[in-house]
Amino acid sequence: MQKPVNQGSNDEPAFLFEKVAFIGLGLIGSSLCRVIRDKKLARVVVATTRSSQTLKDAQDLGLIDAGFTNPQEAARDADLIMLALPVRATEKVLQAIQPVLKPDAIISDVGSTKCNVVDAAKAVFGENLPSGFVPGHPIAGSEHTGVHAGRADLFAHHKVILTPLPSSNPQAVKKLITLWQATQAEVICMSVAEHDEILAQTSHLPHLLAFNLIEQLAASRNNLDIFRYAAGGLRDFSRIAASDPQMWHDIFLANKISVLKAIDAFEQQLTQLKQLIEQENSEQLIGLLGRAQAARQHFSHMLAKTPYMQKSMQNHHQNLDRNSNVTEQFIIQAGGKLTGTFTVAGDKSVSHRSIMLGALATGTTHVTGFLEGEDALATLQAFRDMGVNIEGPKNGEVTIHGVGLDGLKEPAGALYMGNSGTSMRLLSGILSAQKFDSVMTGDPSLSKRPMERIAKPLRLMGAKIQTTGERGTPPVSISGNQQLQGIHYDLPMASAQVKSGILLAGLWAEGTTSVTEPEPTRDHSERMLRAFGYEVKTEGNTISLTGGGTLTGTHIQVPADISSAAFFMVGAAIAQGSDVTLEQVGINPTRTGVIEILKQMGADISLSNQKMAGGEPVADIRIRANTLKGIHIPEDQVPLAIDEFPAIFIAASCAEGQTVLTGAAELRVKESDRIQVMADGLKTLGIDCTPTPDGIIIEGKGKANEWQPVFGGGVIESHHDHRIAMSFAIAGLRAAQPITIHGTETVATSFPNFTQLAKQSGLQLEVNTNG
């Protein structure tokens, strides 16, 4: 049994309430009563019901100290009166107990409608309602009813909605929040009107539809066969039609206005679906069904603040889905080698852009090799939310039915970008040119990342865009219906995301938009724009395009991601006896910094089978173990390897001599401060390193032609940064003791099957879930 909420000075419980009176003691009332008893939240608990047998049973169960058939007797001197009865009985009960109410008594209820409860209170008390009156609604239940059906865990991990009124005493609200939190429920406060409208759509309408469907099927001539052969879908959907008819009769009438509004919206949507089937409009039908399927998963993850999970990962991560407090950790056993030939995940940068440009194109775009990771799925969902019909992804294939540059529709709510900075920065450019207002949000990690670097040049183009706080972080709010003007912009620091966001805004801008970058950055946007038939000029470090053109749907083959390949490249380079071939990896010249840096360090890397795929150069990359030497990393290679540096730091630790990185301040504003987080982890594993404002100095512990361990064991905090987690996993190949890495659930962000490929190739990796 848990301890009381408070303790008195003489070890006597300081109760939350002296006396609690339940008016009604069915499923909800008796369940709350059990919690109050178990956790000693009240000195005295009493109840009143119409059934003397219910009162006797409650006393026999130890739930109440006394029972009354007269509500006045129960409510007398009570400092909490909980109305746990049908909402239509509220006015009559309030009239009965009014004469005996204490001035500071708290009055709440558990009904599923709130406007009529407030109206009932006003009918009794007038407009001057008691300050302790705070309507409430626990969203929990069971098919079973009565005092014996109550359970102390009924409300655990469910929501309880409180609807405080302007007249409600804040202390009364605070006490009720404490009470409901003791049931392990999540307590939410909202207005009475908002509650009734939301519940009409999420609870009342589904129940009404279930009753209606069963009535329709039961009235059918072949009703026996219908129910005899009913599939699981009918059973699941119609289960709630077994609920109490009298209760739902009362709810439908009590919440009449909001229920009728929800029915009207449902009828409109059903009519649209009917028309699509009648007309055999395959494209629109698959789009509607696909959006609905994706939306269910999307909002589940958005509310839980968890990553999108792929079908292949669902069983492994299913408890992450249920509980946002659950985290993963990798446990890496020391030693081993990497061998084999395989294909790593599709390129995330290309996957993002294939969705964006495919949606804005005229005609259909078919994508193969699409990365079904969290970030790319966030981009895909955003365009679904803006009315684009998208089929898939399924086995890396996506079909996008483009709407043209002027075809996006206003989303119903904020666009959720998850953990994807690429999605947010590139979409900032696109949304700045739309006719509608928009807001982009993200998970806690993305909400800390700077967005002013893209907002500033977009404002120069005429966009109205707001970021949040002094640091210019998400949410990002963009006003629609702004005419953009082409500009020339000198990037203050190399950033492919900022460059791309400006160029994408330039598609709608009057005149020419050009960007000059201090160092070359990845050019996937320029290449893909050309693949969609849009003219883009590159002259030295200046890229430009003229607004007003069109994009034409095409086929995009997404190459394997060199950022994902980097972990296996480093792993094979540092572990004796390793020999790995990675198939059809993108070797875009603006992304090959990791290859050049590792070669300069002495890595044995060779490329073969080079060709073009979807406008991008690809090749098979073979890496064999070889001892490495420390180098001063050329600054012109930094932008070409910006995402691969966590893995490169592992290689530098295994090299002989010192490795120095400068000109990489960008690493401090990624998913984490990758310079500091990597330095902390390396020091934990026994590596001498010094972080600097724009880089790091690493004292390598390797020796020529020797393969002793260079890392010790230890516990690493990845700060939920996927690249940090995967990099330290690879470090296990040259460790003397096991390495435990916390916060690895975000690996699905960029590399959904990393653990599978890592174990398959020889890394001794285990995944543990904590929560």
Coordinates of C-alpha atoms in Angstrom, one line a residue, residues 3-6 14-20 32 35-45 178-180 182-183:
K3 CA 2.1 6.1 1.7
P4 CA -0.5 8.9 2.4
V5 CA -0.1 12.1 0.4
N6 CA 1.1 14.0 3.5
A14 CA -2.6 14.4 7.2
F15 CA -5.6 13.6 5.0
L16 CA -6.3 15.4 1.8
F17 CA -10.0 15.4 2.8
E18 CA -11.6 15.0 6.2
K19 CA -14.9 13.7 4.8
V20 CA -15.8 12.5 1.3
L32 CA -12.4 6.2 -6.9
V35 CA -8.1 4.6 -4.4
I36 CA -9.1 7.0 -1.6
R37 CA -9.2 4.0 0.8
D38 CA -6.0 2.4 -0.4
K39 CA -4.0 5.7 -0.3
K40 CA -5.6 7.1 2.9
L41 CA -6.7 10.3 1.2
A42 CA -9.8 10.8 3.5
R43 CA -10.5 10.3 7.2
V44 CA -14.1 9.4 6.6
V45 CA -15.8 8.1 3.4
T178 CA -4.1 15.9 -6.4
L179 CA -6.9 13.4 -5.9
W180 CA -7.1 12.3 -9.5
A182 CA -3.3 9.7 -7.0
T183 CA -5.3 7.4 -9.2

